[in-house]
Tab-separated table of C-alpha atoms in Angstrom:
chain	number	residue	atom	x	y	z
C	1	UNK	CA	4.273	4.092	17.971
C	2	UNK	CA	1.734	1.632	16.786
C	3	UNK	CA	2.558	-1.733	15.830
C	4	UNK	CA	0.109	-3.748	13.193
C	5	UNK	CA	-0.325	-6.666	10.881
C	6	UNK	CA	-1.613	-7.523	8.070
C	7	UNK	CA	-1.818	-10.095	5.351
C	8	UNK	CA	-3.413	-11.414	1.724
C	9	UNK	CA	-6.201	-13.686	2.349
C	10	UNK	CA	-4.041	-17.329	2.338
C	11	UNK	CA	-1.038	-15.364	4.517
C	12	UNK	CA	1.405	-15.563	1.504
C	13	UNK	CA	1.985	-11.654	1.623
C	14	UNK	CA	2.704	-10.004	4.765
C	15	UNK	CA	2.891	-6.076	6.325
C	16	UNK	CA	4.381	-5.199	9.201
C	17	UNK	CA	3.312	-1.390	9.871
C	18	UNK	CA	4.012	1.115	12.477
C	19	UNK	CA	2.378	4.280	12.556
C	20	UNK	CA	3.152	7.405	14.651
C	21	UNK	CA	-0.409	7.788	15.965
C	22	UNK	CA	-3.468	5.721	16.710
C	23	UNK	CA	-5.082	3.239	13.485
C	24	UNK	CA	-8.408	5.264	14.177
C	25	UNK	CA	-6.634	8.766	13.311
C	26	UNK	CA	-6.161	7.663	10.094
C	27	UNK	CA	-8.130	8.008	7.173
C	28	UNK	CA	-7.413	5.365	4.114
C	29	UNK	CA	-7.624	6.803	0.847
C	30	UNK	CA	-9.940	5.076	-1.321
C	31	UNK	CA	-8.266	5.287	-4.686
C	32	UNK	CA	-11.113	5.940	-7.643
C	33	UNK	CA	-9.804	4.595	-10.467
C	34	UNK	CA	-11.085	1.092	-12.222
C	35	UNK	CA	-7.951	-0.739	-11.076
C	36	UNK	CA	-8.686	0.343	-7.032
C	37	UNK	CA	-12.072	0.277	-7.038
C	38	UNK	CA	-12.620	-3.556	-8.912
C	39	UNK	CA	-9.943	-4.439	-5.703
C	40	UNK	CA	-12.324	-2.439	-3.398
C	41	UNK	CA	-8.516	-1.215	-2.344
C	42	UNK	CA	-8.425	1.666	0.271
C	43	UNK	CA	-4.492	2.846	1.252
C	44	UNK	CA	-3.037	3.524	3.986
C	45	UNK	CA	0.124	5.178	4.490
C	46	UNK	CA	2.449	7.630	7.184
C	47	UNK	CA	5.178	9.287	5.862
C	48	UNK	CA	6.797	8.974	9.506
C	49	UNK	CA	6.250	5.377	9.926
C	50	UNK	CA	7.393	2.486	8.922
C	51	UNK	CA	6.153	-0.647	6.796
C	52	UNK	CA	7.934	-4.003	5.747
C	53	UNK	CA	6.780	-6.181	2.738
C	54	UNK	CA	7.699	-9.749	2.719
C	55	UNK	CA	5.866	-13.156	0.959
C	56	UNK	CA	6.578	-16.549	2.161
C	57	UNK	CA	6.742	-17.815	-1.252
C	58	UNK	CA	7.772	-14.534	-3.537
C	59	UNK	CA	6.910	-16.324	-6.955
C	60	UNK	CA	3.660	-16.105	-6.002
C	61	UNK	CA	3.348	-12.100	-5.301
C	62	UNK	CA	1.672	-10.760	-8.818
C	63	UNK	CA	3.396	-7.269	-9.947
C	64	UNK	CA	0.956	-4.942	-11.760
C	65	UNK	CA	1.775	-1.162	-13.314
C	66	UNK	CA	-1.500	0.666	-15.051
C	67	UNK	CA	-2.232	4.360	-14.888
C	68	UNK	CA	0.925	6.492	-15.643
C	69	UNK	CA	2.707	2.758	-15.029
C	70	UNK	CA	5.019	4.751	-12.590
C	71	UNK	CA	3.355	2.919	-9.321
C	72	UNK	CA	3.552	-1.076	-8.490
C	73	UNK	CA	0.725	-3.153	-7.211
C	74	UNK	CA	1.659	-5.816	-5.306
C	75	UNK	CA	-0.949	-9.164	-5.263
C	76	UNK	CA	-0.791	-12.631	-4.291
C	77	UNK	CA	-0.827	-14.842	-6.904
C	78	UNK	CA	-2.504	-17.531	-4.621
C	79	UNK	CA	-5.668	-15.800	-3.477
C	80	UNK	CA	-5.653	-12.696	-5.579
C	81	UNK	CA	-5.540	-10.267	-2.848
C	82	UNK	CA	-4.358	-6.533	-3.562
C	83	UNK	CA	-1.579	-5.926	-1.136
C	84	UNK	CA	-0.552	-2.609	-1.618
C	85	UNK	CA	1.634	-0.447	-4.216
C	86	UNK	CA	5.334	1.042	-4.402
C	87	UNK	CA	7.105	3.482	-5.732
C	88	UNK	CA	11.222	3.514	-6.476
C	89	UNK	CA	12.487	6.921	-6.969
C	90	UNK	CA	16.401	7.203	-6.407
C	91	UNK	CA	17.419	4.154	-4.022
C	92	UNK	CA	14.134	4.435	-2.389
C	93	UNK	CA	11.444	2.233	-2.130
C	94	UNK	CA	8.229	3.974	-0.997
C	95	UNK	CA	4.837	2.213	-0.569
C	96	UNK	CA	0.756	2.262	0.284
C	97	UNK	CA	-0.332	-0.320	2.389
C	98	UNK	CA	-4.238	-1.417	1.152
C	99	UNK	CA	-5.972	-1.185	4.121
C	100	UNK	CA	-7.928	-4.307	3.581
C	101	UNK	CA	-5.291	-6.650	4.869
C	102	UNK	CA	-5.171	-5.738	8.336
C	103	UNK	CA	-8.365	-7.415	10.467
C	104	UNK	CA	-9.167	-6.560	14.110
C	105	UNK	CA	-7.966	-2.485	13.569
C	106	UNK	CA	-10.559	0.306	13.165
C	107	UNK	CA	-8.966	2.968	11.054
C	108	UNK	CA	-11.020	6.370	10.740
C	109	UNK	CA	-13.326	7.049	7.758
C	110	UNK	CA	-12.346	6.190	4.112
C	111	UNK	CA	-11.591	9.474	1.999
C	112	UNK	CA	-11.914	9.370	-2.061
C	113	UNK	CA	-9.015	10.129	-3.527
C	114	UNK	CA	-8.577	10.959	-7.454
C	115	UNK	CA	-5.180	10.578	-8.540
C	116	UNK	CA	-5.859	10.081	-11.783
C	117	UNK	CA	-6.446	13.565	-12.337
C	118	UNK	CA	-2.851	14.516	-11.043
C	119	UNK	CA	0.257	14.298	-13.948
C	120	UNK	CA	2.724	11.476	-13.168
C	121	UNK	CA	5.043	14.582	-11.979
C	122	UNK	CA	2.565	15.323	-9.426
C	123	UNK	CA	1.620	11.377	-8.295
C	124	UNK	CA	5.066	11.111	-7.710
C	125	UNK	CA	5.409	14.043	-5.648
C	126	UNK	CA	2.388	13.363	-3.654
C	127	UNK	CA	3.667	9.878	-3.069
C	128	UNK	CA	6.635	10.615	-1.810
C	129	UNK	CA	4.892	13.057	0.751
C	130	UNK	CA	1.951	10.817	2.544
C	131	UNK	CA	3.474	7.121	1.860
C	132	UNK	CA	5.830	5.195	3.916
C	133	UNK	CA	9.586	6.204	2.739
C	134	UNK	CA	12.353	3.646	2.784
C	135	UNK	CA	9.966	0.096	2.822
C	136	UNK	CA	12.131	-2.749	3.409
C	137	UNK	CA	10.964	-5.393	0.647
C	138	UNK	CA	13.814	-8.188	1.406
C	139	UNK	CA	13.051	-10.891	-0.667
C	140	UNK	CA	11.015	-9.233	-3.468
């Protein structure tokens, strides 16, 4: 297992990750829609590992639905830093971690991704595939 950080810009927002293989293996998905790409936003996810979401001061994280409106971007308020994005489905809280946030890894090549051609059935499918399952959110 692989332990990393990350955070927004002022430190507000905070990830705790842990993948099942090294950061390089990975390839972040660099969504192309006009939300992602204004936010320069590039996810990363493992559907066998492990990621924790937590703000020192949770008025300040920003919620933001667009698209289908089935996913939730999470941004600081405070220095307007894209996060990441979750998804509930049934008691479960799954979610992308923007790749952005965490300084000092190398993570493989970017990949563009078009999910915006994919029906909300099949976002929600593919989401619950490649992102991490069960994110513990605690105070948001």
């Amino acid at each position: 297992m692989f332990d990393i950080q990350g955070s927004c810009h002022c430190g507000n927002i905070q990830a705790e990750i842990r993948l099942t293989r090294s950061p390089g293996s990975y390839a972040p998905r660099a969504c192309d829609c006009g939300f992602c790409l204004k936010h320069a936003a590039s996810y990363l996810s493992d559907p066998n590992g492990a990621a924790r979401i937590h703000a020192r001061n949770p008025s300040q994280v920003g919620r933001y639905r667009q698209g289908s409106n089935t996913a939730e971007f999470l941004f600081c308020k405070d220095c307007g830093v894209l996060a990441g994005v979750t998804y509930r489905s049934q008691g479960r809280t799954f979610a992308a971690i923007n790749s952005r946030i965490v300084e000092e890894t190398r993570f493989g090549t970017e990949v563009a991704v078009s999910p915006q051609k994919l029906s909300a059935g099949e976002k929600t499918k593919r989401w619950e595939e490649v992102w991490f399952p069960d994110v513990s959110i605690p105070e948001l």
